[in-house]
Structures are given as structure tokens and as C-alpha cells.
Amino acid sequence: MDKPFQSYDDTSDAAACAPRLAALRAELARRGLDGFVVPHSDQHMGEYLPAFAERLAWLTAFTGSAGAAVVLTDKAAIFVDGRYTLQVRKQTDTKLFEPRDLVAEGPPGWIADALPHGAKLGYDPWLHTAHGVAHLKAAAEKAGGSLVAVETNPIDAVWTDQPAPPVSPAKPHALNLSGEQSEAKRLQLGDGLKKIGAEAAVITLADSVCWLLNMRGHDVPHTPFTLAFAILHDDGGADLFLDPAKRTPELMAHLGNSVQVHNPSEFTAALDAMKGKSVLADPTTAAAAIFDRLNKAGAKIKQAADPCQLPKACKNALEIEGMRKAHIRDGSALARFLAWFAVNAAGGELTEIDAAETLEGFRRATGVLSDVSFDTISGAGSNGAIVHYRVTRSTNRTIRSGEMFLLDSGAQYPDGTTDVTRTIMVGESTPEMRDRFTRVLKGHIALATARFPEGTIGMQLDSFARRPLWEAGLDYDHGTGHGVGSYLSVHEGPQNISKKPVLQALKPGMVCSNEPGFYKAGAFGIRIENLVVVGEPEDVGGDRPMMGFETITLAPIALNLVEPSLLTVEEKGWLNAYHARVRETIAPLVDEETRAWLDRATRSI
């Protein structure tokens, strides 16, 4: 059998926190620092990190995809968002690292109160954005201390078995998948630079570099990134800073003569050479060190959004068609899994790992699976209430009758990325379970059927999905929707559907998740997630065109958890129509046994 795409080994060890924290404090003292900020990031500000950049996990044992820690001489804090409030207490040593709220307070809020007067707080300028550093600096100064940039990361000095940076070969992303030549993208963005008076743009985000140059790689787990920096020029030419070990003849031919390839060590020299030039850099995504170099070189910095992010998010027609095909393929694998699960879970012998491994096997059977798009969240009973639970061999639970099972998973196919969550009832459900599940479903339907004018931002739609829960005094502590890439990251910007005031309007071609949920700590978790595509504005009979969503995920929603009396006629109509589409699309692609199960699972109510 091929090597599994995900491991269930225990990578988190709270017992290691004490010696590692002591080693870091000793190193800080040696450098004359009184503290250090440890973000969850790499030089490219990625959410998903290569192993060598998992400094936060190494220090704190917390393995979530978002967070930060601040270490002082006599205290330390770890900051996580609502997805990880349960997980962080299970993983880290909370006697050493006090859990705090990443969103409501964040490191700056804690530093302003906790940093001693006169203290020097260190930070790695390659691991924080320019905006992030400004907030840290203000907090340190408010406390009467100072923020100090370090030349080398002190964690790297004490992490004795730190992995080496990845050097997987980069590959061209073919035109029949990308839908647009790299040269065309570069020329169009170059014209955009000219219009704002910029001669060049520094491109730092891995998904931007990969999208712009139509290349992919395997430098990051489950995400087809090649880690590299690029500088785009206003004539459409580009400089790419890529490790020689990642270059192949195929890639070099693909890049062509208008892309000059350099060693990564030459990137800072290229920034230093920008004297007198007008250079675009994104203060919300580019490392502070880049701004430091450009300022020192005498460049004229134009602070603006990464020019790749919006056109990358607005998928072209070929990319959207690829996403649809990927979801049909993924839907057939999910149907086979769910039919298998319905037969085998009743025996009370299946475990969370069994389920995750079997689903990966069905996806592999499609013949075109490149990877899973993230570690599968396979949570039975109380584990399902941990929003971003990752099953390990030590936490692995048997899936029992009378429990809910939450399965959040995704796949990377060359033509599209998937992300889908289904909550499954094993055995008989309780009235409370059905009530909560149906309220989540009502919110999901409300967002799926939303109509909205051009210029609408995700925050304006977020409450559509929450209202049925709010009416019962309930809520969930995560966003309702995130962007999804086209064979790129399962989480991408700039769009977002959440309580956060992200000002990017939803635009045609954007792919977002629709995933309201509910979590009862110690009991169960519920989430229903489909991916949707933002459609073109249409005349719906009013005085302005309206946009809406096309649901592209195709998988049955658990009818034995639905309380029909809570659904309106319109909501029942949506569910029945969705299930009819699932059945008609997926049934021809699966075996007879799965088809029989699918008929039952998608029956009208």
C-alpha cells in the first residue's frame, strides 16, 4: 500500500515544555533579552508550515494552525482562537503557558500589561508582518519596555534536532488546469502596478507565488506549495528566488525567459538594490524584515494589498469547472465511505482512525488523489466537540452507538481542492441532538440560498447562518466560511464569512465554505460544511442585480438527525432538491450496494 498521506502519531508532548522553555529562557538571557514572541508562522506567513518552522509547536506542544506565545523571564502565555480553546488545554502545560484569547486580547494586549518596565522583548522580523510588529511595538512601549529585532531566531539555537527546510521539486501547473498562462497574469498585474505608480511588487505568500507562476510543489504538508519569494516588475517580468534543489528542466522551460531564477540567498540583495524605486509590499502579509530592508535601501514603498490575492481568489471558468469535477469525484468517494460506515459502525468496533484511513482509501481509489487537503478531523462523541480535533493513537476512540460522529475532511486533486464536513448519527439520536443539528442545517440553508448585491462582504452574511442558533441562545466560536484555493491552500483569502470585519467584497468566481456548527463540550459536535461558488450578478426582478451561491459539494446530509417540524416548506424544498442532485450526479459513479444506500440517504422528507 502507498504511504498514507496523514500520520496519527502523537507529535505533542506536554512533558517537553519545561526543558524547552528553560533552554529558550537561558538563550534569551545570553542575548540580553527579557522575553520573546513566538508566532505560528514562517517567512511566507503561511497557515500550514513545513516541519522546520513549527517553532510554536516545538516550544508549547500545541499543534493548531493558528496561535502565538509570549515568553517572559517569569511567565509565559499562549494565545489561541475559539477553534482551539479545548485543544490547547489538552496539549500544552498550562502551568507554564497560560491560555489566552488570540482574538479578543492577542499578544499585544497581554504584553501591554505583563511586560516589566524597561524589559527588552525580542522578535524575529522574518516571522511577523509589518502591521503585526507595529502592534507589538506599541504594546511594549505602553508597558515601558522596548521591542528588539533579533538577527537569528533563538528557538533555532536551542532546537537541537530541528528538521531541515524542504526541497521538494517544483512542478508546472498545466494550462488545462490553470486556465491562464503565467505570462498573461504577469502582464495584467504589471499594468496594474503601472496604474498605481509602482515599478515592482514583492510577492511573499506561497499561494501567490505558485498562482502567479503556475507552479506547484510539496514543501508544505497537504498543501501543494513551493516555498519561494518573487519580485514582479511592471513590464510583466519576474525574479524568482528558488532553491536550486527544487528546479527541474521541466520547470525552467515552463518559466521561460521573462522569469529570472535566483538562489534564495540573493533575495535580500535584490531588496537592497531597490534604491529609488517605487515598490509595492503588503504590510498585512509580508514579513517586517522586507520592509526594513526596503526602507534601509531607500526604496519608495507603496503599502498595498498583495496584487495576486484577489485575482487568484476569483477563479476563472476553467478553474471553476475543475472544482466542480473534483467535487463530483470526491462525492463518489464520500458516498462509498458513508455507505461503508452505515454498515460497519453499528458493530461498535470502528475507531476514529479506522474511519479516517478508510475514507482516504476511497479517495485514493479515484486514481487522481494528490494528497488530503488537511489532517482529517475524525471525532466521535466528545471529541467531535473539539472544533479542530486531530485524532492520534493516544486519543483514538471507538465510535459507539448513541453518539454523533463528526468527519471534516478534504482532498487535493490536480483540478481542485475539496473540504467537506458531515455529522453522522450512530444509533438513536436524542431530541437535543436533532434540535441542534436542525438549527445548524437551517443556518446552512439560509447561507446557501442567500441573495446579496455587489459589494457585500462576508461579515454581512455571517448572521444568516447563526440566526437559528441565536434564537435558541446558542452560537459557535469559529467563522462560517473561508476561501478555498484551486489546487492550492484549503484556506485562502482575501474573502471570509465570519464576525470579523474583513472588508473584501464577495466576487464572482470566489469559492467559499459554508460551515455553521454547534459544539457541546464533553458531549458532541455538529458541523455541516459544503463549498460554494459565488455566482455572477443576475436580475431577480428588483432595482439591482443580485449574486448568490452555487453549492458544489455533493454528499448526503444525515436525515436521521433532521427534525422536520423545525424546517419550513422552503427549507425542506432545498434539502430535497439538494439530495436529488446528489443522487442523480453520484449514483452512476458508484457500485450497486452504494447506490442502494444513496437512494435511502437522499430520500425526500
Coordinates of C-alpha atoms in Angstrom, one line a residue:
M1 CA 0.0 0.0 0.0
D2 CA 1.2 3.6 -0.7
K3 CA 2.3 5.6 2.2
P4 CA -0.7 7.3 4.0
F5 CA -1.0 11.0 3.5
Q6 CA -1.5 11.6 7.2
S7 CA 0.0 10.2 10.3
Y8 CA -1.8 9.5 13.6
D9 CA 1.4 9.6 15.7
D10 CA 1.4 11.7 18.8
T11 CA 3.6 14.7 18.0
S12 CA 2.5 16.7 21.0
D13 CA 4.3 16.1 24.4
A14 CA 3.4 18.5 27.2
A15 CA 6.3 17.0 29.3
A16 CA 8.8 18.5 26.8
C17 CA 7.5 22.1 27.5
A18 CA 9.5 22.6 30.7
P19 CA 13.0 21.8 29.4
R20 CA 12.4 23.5 26.2
L21 CA 11.1 26.7 27.9
A22 CA 14.1 26.6 30.2
A23 CA 16.5 26.3 27.3
L24 CA 14.8 29.2 25.5
R25 CA 15.0 31.4 28.6
A26 CA 18.7 30.6 29.0
E27 CA 19.3 31.6 25.4
L28 CA 17.3 34.8 25.8
A29 CA 19.3 35.7 28.9
R30 CA 22.6 35.1 27.0
R31 CA 21.4 37.5 24.4
G32 CA 20.3 40.2 26.9
L33 CA 16.6 39.7 26.2
D34 CA 13.8 39.6 28.8
G35 CA 11.3 37.9 26.5
F36 CA 10.4 36.7 23.1
V37 CA 7.4 36.5 20.9
V38 CA 6.7 33.1 19.2
P39 CA 4.2 33.3 16.3
H40 CA 2.8 30.4 14.3
S41 CA 4.3 31.4 11.0
D42 CA 7.2 31.1 8.6
Q43 CA 8.9 33.6 6.3
H44 CA 5.9 33.4 4.0
M45 CA 3.3 33.9 6.7
G46 CA 1.7 30.6 5.9
E47 CA -1.0 29.0 8.0
Y48 CA 0.3 25.5 7.2
L49 CA 4.0 25.2 7.9
P50 CA 6.9 23.0 6.9
A51 CA 8.3 21.0 9.8
F52 CA 11.3 23.2 10.4
A53 CA 9.1 26.2 11.0
E54 CA 6.8 24.6 13.6
R55 CA 8.5 26.6 16.4
L56 CA 5.4 27.2 18.4
A57 CA 4.5 23.5 18.4
W58 CA 8.1 22.6 19.4
L59 CA 8.0 25.0 22.4
T60 CA 4.4 24.7 23.6
A61 CA 3.3 21.2 22.3
F62 CA 0.2 23.0 20.8
T63 CA -0.3 21.8 17.2
G64 CA -3.1 24.0 16.0
S65 CA -2.9 26.0 12.8
A66 CA -3.2 29.4 14.4
G67 CA -1.7 30.8 17.6
A68 CA 1.2 32.5 19.3
A69 CA 3.1 32.5 22.5
V70 CA 5.0 35.2 24.5
V71 CA 7.7 34.1 26.9
L72 CA 9.0 36.4 29.6
T73 CA 11.6 35.6 32.3
D74 CA 9.0 34.6 34.9
K75 CA 5.8 33.9 33.0
A76 CA 4.5 32.8 29.6
A77 CA 1.2 32.9 27.7
I78 CA -0.2 31.0 24.7
F79 CA -2.9 32.6 22.5
V80 CA -5.5 30.6 20.5
D81 CA -8.8 31.4 18.9
G82 CA -12.2 29.8 19.5
R83 CA -11.4 26.7 17.4
Y84 CA -8.7 25.6 19.8
T85 CA -9.8 26.6 23.4
L86 CA -10.3 22.9 24.3
Q87 CA -7.3 21.5 22.3
V88 CA -4.8 23.9 23.8
R89 CA -5.6 22.8 27.4
K90 CA -5.2 19.2 26.4
Q91 CA -1.9 19.6 24.7
T92 CA 0.2 22.2 26.4
D93 CA 1.4 22.5 30.0
T94 CA -0.9 25.2 31.3
K95 CA 1.2 25.6 34.5
L96 CA 3.9 27.0 32.2
F97 CA 1.8 28.6 29.4
E98 CA -1.4 30.4 30.4
P99 CA -4.0 30.0 27.7
R100 CA -5.3 33.4 26.5
D101 CA -7.7 34.6 23.7
L102 CA -5.9 35.3 20.4
V103 CA -8.7 37.4 19.0
A104 CA -10.1 39.4 22.0
E105 CA -6.7 40.1 23.6
G106 CA -3.9 38.8 21.5
P107 CA -0.2 39.1 22.3
P108 CA -0.2 42.9 22.2
G109 CA -3.0 43.1 24.9
W110 CA -1.1 40.8 27.2
I111 CA 2.3 42.4 26.6
A112 CA 1.0 45.8 27.5
D113 CA 0.1 44.5 31.0
A114 CA 2.7 41.8 31.6
L115 CA 5.9 43.1 30.2
P116 CA 8.1 44.6 33.0
H117 CA 9.2 48.2 32.8
G118 CA 12.5 48.5 31.0
A119 CA 12.3 45.0 29.6
K120 CA 13.6 44.1 26.1
L121 CA 11.2 41.9 24.2
G122 CA 12.7 40.1 21.2
Y123 CA 11.0 39.2 17.9
D124 CA 12.1 37.6 14.6
P125 CA 11.3 40.2 11.9
W126 CA 11.0 37.4 9.3
L127 CA 8.1 35.8 11.2
H128 CA 5.9 38.9 11.8
T129 CA 4.2 41.2 9.3
A130 CA 4.9 44.9 9.3
H131 CA 1.4 45.5 10.8
G132 CA 2.0 42.9 13.4
V133 CA 5.3 44.5 14.5
A134 CA 3.6 47.9 14.8
H135 CA 1.1 46.5 17.3
L136 CA 3.8 44.6 19.3
K137 CA 6.0 47.8 19.4
A138 CA 3.1 49.9 20.7
A139 CA 2.3 47.3 23.4
A140 CA 5.9 47.0 24.5
E141 CA 6.2 50.8 24.7
K142 CA 3.0 51.1 26.6
A143 CA 4.4 48.8 29.2
G144 CA 7.6 50.9 29.4
G145 CA 9.7 48.3 27.6
S146 CA 11.1 48.0 24.1
L147 CA 10.7 45.7 21.1
V148 CA 14.0 44.3 19.7
A149 CA 14.6 42.6 16.4
V150 CA 16.8 39.5 16.5
E151 CA 19.3 38.6 13.8
T152 CA 18.7 34.9 14.3
N153 CA 15.8 33.1 15.9
P154 CA 16.7 32.0 19.5
I155 CA 14.5 28.9 19.2
D156 CA 16.6 27.7 16.3
A157 CA 19.6 28.0 18.6
V158 CA 18.2 25.5 21.2
W159 CA 16.1 23.3 18.9
T160 CA 18.8 20.7 18.5
D161 CA 17.0 18.3 16.2
Q162 CA 15.2 20.9 14.1
P163 CA 14.4 19.5 10.6
A164 CA 16.0 20.9 7.5
P165 CA 13.9 23.2 5.2
P166 CA 12.0 21.3 2.5
V167 CA 13.5 21.0 -1.0
S168 CA 10.8 19.1 -3.0
P169 CA 10.9 19.6 -6.8
A170 CA 8.6 22.3 -8.1
K171 CA 6.3 21.4 -11.0
P172 CA 4.5 23.4 -13.7
H173 CA 0.7 23.6 -13.2
A174 CA -0.6 22.9 -16.7
L175 CA -2.7 25.4 -18.7
N176 CA -5.6 22.9 -18.9
L177 CA -5.8 23.2 -15.1
S178 CA -4.8 26.8 -14.5
G179 CA -6.9 28.3 -17.3
E180 CA -4.5 31.2 -17.9
Q181 CA -0.8 31.5 -18.8
S182 CA 1.6 32.8 -16.2
E183 CA 2.7 35.5 -18.7
A184 CA -0.8 36.8 -19.2
K185 CA -1.2 37.0 -15.4
R186 CA 2.1 38.8 -15.0
L187 CA 1.4 41.3 -17.8
Q188 CA -2.0 42.1 -16.4
L189 CA -0.7 42.6 -12.9
G190 CA 2.2 44.6 -14.3
D191 CA -0.3 47.0 -15.9
G192 CA -1.9 47.3 -12.5
L193 CA 1.4 48.3 -11.0
K194 CA 1.9 51.0 -13.6
K195 CA -1.5 52.4 -12.8
I196 CA -0.6 53.0 -9.2
G197 CA 2.9 54.2 -10.0
A198 CA 4.8 51.1 -8.7
E199 CA 7.7 49.7 -10.6
A200 CA 7.7 46.3 -8.8
A201 CA 5.9 44.3 -6.2
V202 CA 7.4 41.9 -3.6
I203 CA 5.4 38.7 -3.6
T204 CA 5.9 36.7 -0.4
L205 CA 2.8 34.5 0.1
A206 CA 3.4 31.0 -1.1
D207 CA 0.0 30.7 -2.8
S208 CA 0.5 34.0 -4.6
V209 CA 3.9 32.9 -6.0
C210 CA 2.5 29.5 -7.0
W211 CA -0.6 31.0 -8.6
L212 CA 1.4 33.8 -10.4
L213 CA 3.9 31.4 -12.0
N214 CA 1.6 28.4 -12.4
M215 CA 3.7 26.1 -10.4
R216 CA 3.1 23.7 -7.5
G217 CA 5.2 21.7 -5.1
H218 CA 5.2 19.6 -1.9
D219 CA 7.1 21.9 0.6
V220 CA 4.1 22.1 3.0
P221 CA 2.1 19.1 4.3
H222 CA -1.2 18.7 2.4
T223 CA -0.8 21.9 0.5
P224 CA 0.8 21.9 -2.9
F225 CA 3.1 24.9 -2.3
T226 CA 6.6 25.5 -3.4
L227 CA 8.1 28.0 -0.9
A228 CA 9.8 30.8 -2.7
F229 CA 9.8 34.6 -2.9
A230 CA 9.3 36.6 -6.1
I231 CA 9.5 40.1 -7.3
L232 CA 7.1 41.1 -10.1
H233 CA 8.1 44.0 -12.4
D234 CA 5.8 46.4 -14.1
D235 CA 6.8 45.0 -17.6
G236 CA 5.5 41.5 -16.6
G237 CA 8.9 40.1 -15.9
A238 CA 9.7 38.5 -12.6
D239 CA 12.5 37.4 -10.4
L240 CA 12.0 34.1 -8.6
F241 CA 14.1 33.1 -5.6
L242 CA 14.0 29.3 -5.6
D243 CA 16.3 26.7 -4.1
P244 CA 18.3 25.0 -6.9
A245 CA 17.3 21.6 -5.5
K246 CA 13.7 22.5 -6.4
R247 CA 14.4 23.3 -10.0
T248 CA 13.8 20.8 -12.8
P249 CA 14.4 21.2 -16.5
E250 CA 10.6 21.0 -17.0
L251 CA 10.0 23.8 -14.6
M252 CA 12.7 26.0 -16.1
A253 CA 11.3 25.5 -19.5
H254 CA 7.9 26.4 -18.2
L255 CA 9.0 29.6 -16.5
G256 CA 10.5 31.0 -19.8
N257 CA 13.0 33.8 -20.4
S258 CA 10.9 36.5 -18.7
V259 CA 11.3 34.9 -15.3
Q260 CA 14.8 35.1 -13.9
V261 CA 15.6 32.4 -11.3
H262 CA 18.0 33.1 -8.4
N263 CA 19.1 31.4 -5.2
P264 CA 17.1 32.3 -2.1
S265 CA 20.2 33.8 -0.5
E266 CA 20.1 36.6 -3.2
F267 CA 16.6 37.8 -2.1
T268 CA 17.8 40.3 0.4
A269 CA 20.4 41.7 -2.0
A270 CA 17.6 42.2 -4.6
L271 CA 15.7 44.2 -2.0
D272 CA 18.8 46.2 -1.2
A273 CA 19.0 47.0 -4.9
M274 CA 15.6 48.8 -4.9
K275 CA 17.1 52.2 -4.1
G276 CA 14.9 54.9 -5.5
K277 CA 12.4 52.5 -7.0
S278 CA 8.7 52.5 -6.2
V279 CA 7.9 49.1 -4.7
L280 CA 4.6 47.6 -3.6
A281 CA 4.6 45.5 -0.5
D282 CA 1.7 44.2 1.6
P283 CA 2.1 45.2 5.3
T284 CA -0.5 42.6 6.3
T285 CA 1.2 39.6 4.7
A286 CA 4.9 40.4 4.1
A287 CA 7.5 40.0 6.7
A288 CA 8.6 43.1 8.6
A289 CA 12.2 42.3 7.6
I290 CA 11.3 43.0 4.0
F291 CA 10.1 46.5 4.9
D292 CA 13.2 47.0 7.0
R293 CA 15.5 46.1 4.0
L294 CA 13.5 48.3 1.6
N295 CA 13.5 51.3 3.9
K296 CA 17.2 50.9 4.5
A297 CA 17.8 50.7 0.8
G298 CA 15.9 53.9 0.1
A299 CA 13.1 52.4 -1.8
K300 CA 9.8 54.2 -2.1
I301 CA 7.4 51.7 -0.5
K302 CA 3.8 51.6 -1.6
Q303 CA 1.8 49.8 1.1
A304 CA -1.0 47.9 -0.6
A305 CA -2.6 44.5 -0.8
D306 CA -0.7 41.6 -2.4
P307 CA -1.8 42.1 -6.1
C308 CA -2.2 38.3 -6.6
Q309 CA -4.6 37.6 -3.9
L310 CA -7.9 38.9 -5.4
P311 CA -7.4 37.6 -9.0
K312 CA -6.3 34.2 -7.5
A313 CA -9.5 34.1 -5.4
C314 CA -11.8 34.9 -8.4
K315 CA -11.4 31.6 -10.2
N316 CA -11.6 31.6 -14.0
A317 CA -14.2 29.4 -15.8
L318 CA -11.7 26.5 -16.3
E319 CA -10.8 26.5 -12.6
I320 CA -14.4 26.6 -11.6
E321 CA -15.2 23.7 -13.9
G322 CA -12.2 21.8 -12.4
M323 CA -13.5 22.4 -8.9
R324 CA -16.9 21.0 -9.9
K325 CA -15.3 17.9 -11.4
A326 CA -13.1 17.4 -8.3
H327 CA -16.2 17.6 -6.1
I328 CA -18.1 15.1 -8.2
R329 CA -15.2 12.7 -7.9
D330 CA -14.9 13.4 -4.2
G331 CA -18.6 12.9 -3.8
S332 CA -18.4 9.4 -5.2
A333 CA -15.6 8.6 -2.7
L334 CA -17.6 10.1 0.2
A335 CA -20.7 8.1 -0.9
R336 CA -18.8 4.9 -0.9
F337 CA -17.4 5.8 2.5
L338 CA -20.7 6.7 4.1
A339 CA -22.3 3.5 2.8
W340 CA -19.5 1.5 4.2
F341 CA -19.7 3.4 7.5
A342 CA -23.5 2.8 7.8
V343 CA -22.9 -1.0 7.7
N344 CA -19.7 -1.2 9.8
A345 CA -20.2 1.5 12.5
A346 CA -23.2 -0.4 14.0
G347 CA -20.9 -3.1 15.3
G348 CA -19.3 -0.8 17.8
E349 CA -15.7 -1.8 16.7
L350 CA -14.8 1.1 14.4
T351 CA -12.4 3.7 15.6
E352 CA -11.8 7.3 14.6
I353 CA -8.6 6.3 12.8
D354 CA -10.4 3.4 11.0
A355 CA -12.8 5.9 9.6
A356 CA -10.1 8.4 8.5
E357 CA -8.0 5.7 6.9
T358 CA -10.9 4.2 5.1
L359 CA -12.1 7.5 3.7
E360 CA -8.5 8.2 2.4
G361 CA -8.6 4.8 0.8
F362 CA -11.8 5.6 -1.1
R363 CA -10.3 8.9 -2.3
R364 CA -7.1 7.1 -3.4
A365 CA -9.3 4.7 -5.4
T366 CA -10.3 7.7 -7.7
G367 CA -6.8 7.3 -9.1
V368 CA -6.0 11.1 -9.1
L369 CA -5.7 11.9 -5.4
S370 CA -2.5 14.1 -4.8
D371 CA -3.0 14.4 -1.1
V372 CA -5.5 15.1 1.6
S373 CA -6.1 18.9 2.0
F374 CA -5.6 18.8 5.8
D375 CA -5.4 16.2 8.6
T376 CA -8.8 14.6 8.8
I377 CA -10.9 15.7 11.7
S378 CA -12.5 12.4 12.8
G379 CA -14.2 13.0 16.1
A380 CA -16.6 10.6 17.9
G381 CA -18.8 11.8 20.8
S382 CA -17.0 14.4 23.0
N383 CA -14.0 14.5 20.6
G384 CA -16.4 16.0 18.0
A385 CA -16.8 19.0 20.3
I386 CA -13.1 19.9 19.8
V387 CA -13.5 22.1 16.7
H388 CA -10.1 21.2 15.1
Y389 CA -9.6 17.9 16.8
R390 CA -6.8 15.8 15.3
V391 CA -7.0 12.1 16.1
T392 CA -3.8 10.4 17.4
R393 CA -3.1 6.9 18.5
S394 CA -3.5 8.1 22.1
T395 CA -6.8 9.9 21.6
N396 CA -8.3 7.4 19.2
R397 CA -11.8 6.5 20.3
T398 CA -14.2 3.7 19.4
I399 CA -17.3 5.1 17.6
R400 CA -20.2 4.0 19.8
S401 CA -23.9 3.7 19.3
G402 CA -25.8 6.7 20.6
E403 CA -23.0 9.1 19.7
M404 CA -22.5 11.6 16.9
F405 CA -19.5 11.3 14.7
L406 CA -18.1 14.5 13.1
L407 CA -16.0 14.0 10.0
D408 CA -14.3 17.0 8.4
S409 CA -12.0 16.1 5.6
G410 CA -10.8 17.2 2.2
A411 CA -8.7 16.2 -0.8
Q412 CA -6.2 17.7 -3.2
Y413 CA -6.8 16.8 -6.8
P414 CA -4.9 18.5 -9.6
D415 CA -8.1 20.1 -10.8
G416 CA -9.4 21.2 -7.4
T417 CA -9.3 21.3 -3.7
T418 CA -12.2 19.9 -1.5
D419 CA -13.3 20.5 2.1
V420 CA -16.5 18.8 3.4
T421 CA -17.9 18.1 6.9
R422 CA -20.7 15.7 7.7
T423 CA -22.0 14.8 11.1
I424 CA -23.3 11.3 11.3
M425 CA -25.6 9.7 13.9
V426 CA -24.7 6.2 15.1
G427 CA -27.8 4.6 16.5
E428 CA -30.6 6.6 18.1
S429 CA -30.4 10.4 18.5
T430 CA -31.8 12.4 21.3
P431 CA -34.3 15.3 20.9
E432 CA -31.5 17.7 21.9
M433 CA -29.2 16.3 19.2
R434 CA -31.9 16.7 16.5
D435 CA -32.8 20.2 17.6
R436 CA -29.2 21.4 17.5
F437 CA -28.4 19.6 14.2
T438 CA -31.5 21.0 12.5
R439 CA -30.7 24.5 13.6
V440 CA -27.3 24.2 12.1
L441 CA -28.9 22.9 8.9
K442 CA -31.3 25.8 8.8
G443 CA -28.4 28.2 9.1
H444 CA -26.5 26.3 6.4
I445 CA -29.5 26.5 4.1
A446 CA -30.0 30.2 4.8
L447 CA -26.5 31.0 3.7
A448 CA -26.7 28.6 0.7
T449 CA -29.8 30.4 -0.6
A450 CA -28.7 34.0 0.3
R451 CA -29.1 36.7 -2.3
F452 CA -26.9 39.8 -2.0
P453 CA -25.9 42.8 -4.0
E454 CA -22.5 43.5 -5.4
G455 CA -20.2 45.0 -2.7
T456 CA -21.5 42.7 0.1
I457 CA -18.8 41.5 2.5
G458 CA -18.8 38.1 4.3
M459 CA -19.5 39.7 7.7
Q460 CA -22.9 40.9 6.4
L461 CA -23.9 37.3 5.6
D462 CA -22.5 35.6 8.7
S463 CA -25.6 36.1 10.8
F464 CA -27.7 34.3 8.2
A465 CA -26.1 31.1 9.3
R466 CA -26.2 31.9 13.0
R467 CA -29.7 33.2 13.4
P468 CA -31.4 29.7 14.0
L469 CA -28.9 29.0 16.8
W470 CA -29.1 32.5 18.2
E471 CA -32.9 32.1 18.5
A472 CA -32.2 29.3 21.0
G473 CA -29.4 31.1 22.8
L474 CA -26.7 29.2 21.0
D475 CA -23.7 30.0 18.9
Y476 CA -20.3 28.7 17.6
D477 CA -16.8 30.2 18.1
H478 CA -15.4 29.9 14.6
G479 CA -16.0 31.6 11.2
T480 CA -18.8 30.5 9.0
G481 CA -16.8 30.4 5.8
H482 CA -13.3 30.7 4.4
G483 CA -11.9 30.9 0.9
V484 CA -10.6 27.7 -0.8
G485 CA -7.9 27.6 -3.5
S486 CA -7.8 25.8 -6.8
Y487 CA -5.3 23.0 -6.1
L488 CA -3.8 25.4 -3.5
S489 CA -4.5 26.0 0.1
V490 CA -7.7 24.8 1.7
H491 CA -7.8 28.1 3.5
E492 CA -7.2 31.2 1.3
G493 CA -8.0 34.9 1.3
P494 CA -8.8 37.6 0.9
Q495 CA -12.5 36.8 1.4
N496 CA -14.0 35.5 4.6
I497 CA -17.5 34.9 6.1
S498 CA -17.4 35.5 9.8
K499 CA -18.0 38.0 12.5
K500 CA -14.6 39.6 11.6
P501 CA -14.9 42.9 9.7
V502 CA -13.0 41.7 6.6
L503 CA -13.7 44.4 4.1
Q504 CA -13.1 42.3 0.9
A505 CA -16.4 42.1 -1.0
L506 CA -17.5 38.7 -2.3
K507 CA -16.9 38.5 -6.0
P508 CA -17.9 36.1 -8.8
G509 CA -15.7 33.0 -9.0
M510 CA -14.7 33.0 -5.4
V511 CA -15.0 29.6 -3.7
C512 CA -16.0 29.7 0.0
S513 CA -17.0 27.2 2.6
N514 CA -20.5 27.2 4.2
E515 CA -19.9 25.6 7.6
P516 CA -22.1 26.6 10.6
G517 CA -21.8 24.3 13.6
F518 CA -22.6 23.7 17.3
Y519 CA -20.4 22.1 20.0
K520 CA -21.5 20.9 23.4
A521 CA -18.3 20.4 25.3
G522 CA -17.8 16.9 26.6
A523 CA -20.8 15.6 24.6
F524 CA -20.9 16.1 20.8
G525 CA -20.0 18.4 17.9
I526 CA -22.1 19.3 14.8
R527 CA -20.9 20.9 11.6
I528 CA -22.4 20.8 8.1
E529 CA -19.9 22.1 5.5
N530 CA -20.3 22.4 1.8
L531 CA -18.2 24.5 -0.6
V532 CA -20.0 27.2 -2.7
V533 CA -19.0 29.3 -5.7
V534 CA -20.1 33.0 -5.8
G535 CA -22.1 33.5 -9.0
E536 CA -22.4 36.4 -11.4
P537 CA -24.9 39.1 -10.6
E538 CA -28.4 38.4 -12.0
D539 CA -31.6 40.3 -12.5
V540 CA -34.0 39.0 -9.9
G541 CA -36.8 41.5 -10.6
G542 CA -35.7 44.4 -8.4
D543 CA -33.8 47.5 -9.0
R544 CA -30.3 46.0 -8.8
P545 CA -28.7 42.7 -9.8
M546 CA -28.1 40.1 -7.1
M547 CA -25.5 37.5 -6.6
G548 CA -25.8 34.1 -4.9
F549 CA -24.0 30.8 -4.3
E550 CA -23.7 27.6 -6.2
T551 CA -23.2 24.6 -3.9
I552 CA -20.6 22.3 -5.4
T553 CA -20.1 19.7 -2.6
L554 CA -22.1 16.6 -3.2
A555 CA -22.7 14.4 -0.2
P556 CA -25.8 13.4 1.7
I557 CA -26.8 15.2 4.9
A558 CA -27.8 12.9 7.7
L559 CA -31.6 12.7 7.6
N560 CA -31.9 10.8 10.9
L561 CA -30.7 13.9 12.6
V562 CA -33.2 16.2 11.0
E563 CA -36.3 17.3 12.9
P564 CA -38.7 18.0 10.1
S565 CA -41.0 20.0 12.2
L566 CA -38.3 22.7 12.6
L567 CA -37.9 23.2 8.9
T568 CA -40.0 25.5 6.8
V569 CA -41.5 24.3 3.5
E570 CA -38.8 26.2 1.6
E571 CA -36.0 24.6 3.7
K572 CA -37.5 21.1 3.1
G573 CA -37.6 22.0 -0.6
W574 CA -33.9 23.0 -0.6
L575 CA -32.9 19.8 1.2
N576 CA -34.9 17.6 -1.1
A577 CA -33.6 19.3 -4.2
Y578 CA -30.0 19.1 -3.0
H579 CA -30.4 15.4 -2.2
A580 CA -31.9 14.8 -5.6
R581 CA -28.9 16.4 -7.3
V582 CA -26.5 14.4 -5.1
R583 CA -28.3 11.2 -6.1
E584 CA -28.5 11.9 -9.8
T585 CA -24.9 13.0 -10.0
I586 CA -23.2 10.4 -7.8
A587 CA -25.3 7.3 -8.4
P588 CA -23.9 6.5 -11.8
L589 CA -20.4 6.6 -10.4
V590 CA -20.7 4.1 -7.5
D591 CA -21.3 0.4 -7.1
E592 CA -24.8 -1.1 -6.7
E593 CA -24.6 -1.5 -2.9
T594 CA -23.6 2.1 -2.5
R595 CA -26.3 3.2 -4.9
A596 CA -28.9 1.4 -2.8
W597 CA -27.7 3.2 0.3
L598 CA -27.6 6.5 -1.6
D599 CA -31.2 6.1 -2.6
R600 CA -32.2 5.8 1.1
A601 CA -29.9 8.6 2.3
T602 CA -31.2 11.1 -0.2
R603 CA -34.9 10.3 0.0
S604 CA -37.4 13.2 0.2
I605 CA -38.7 14.3 3.5

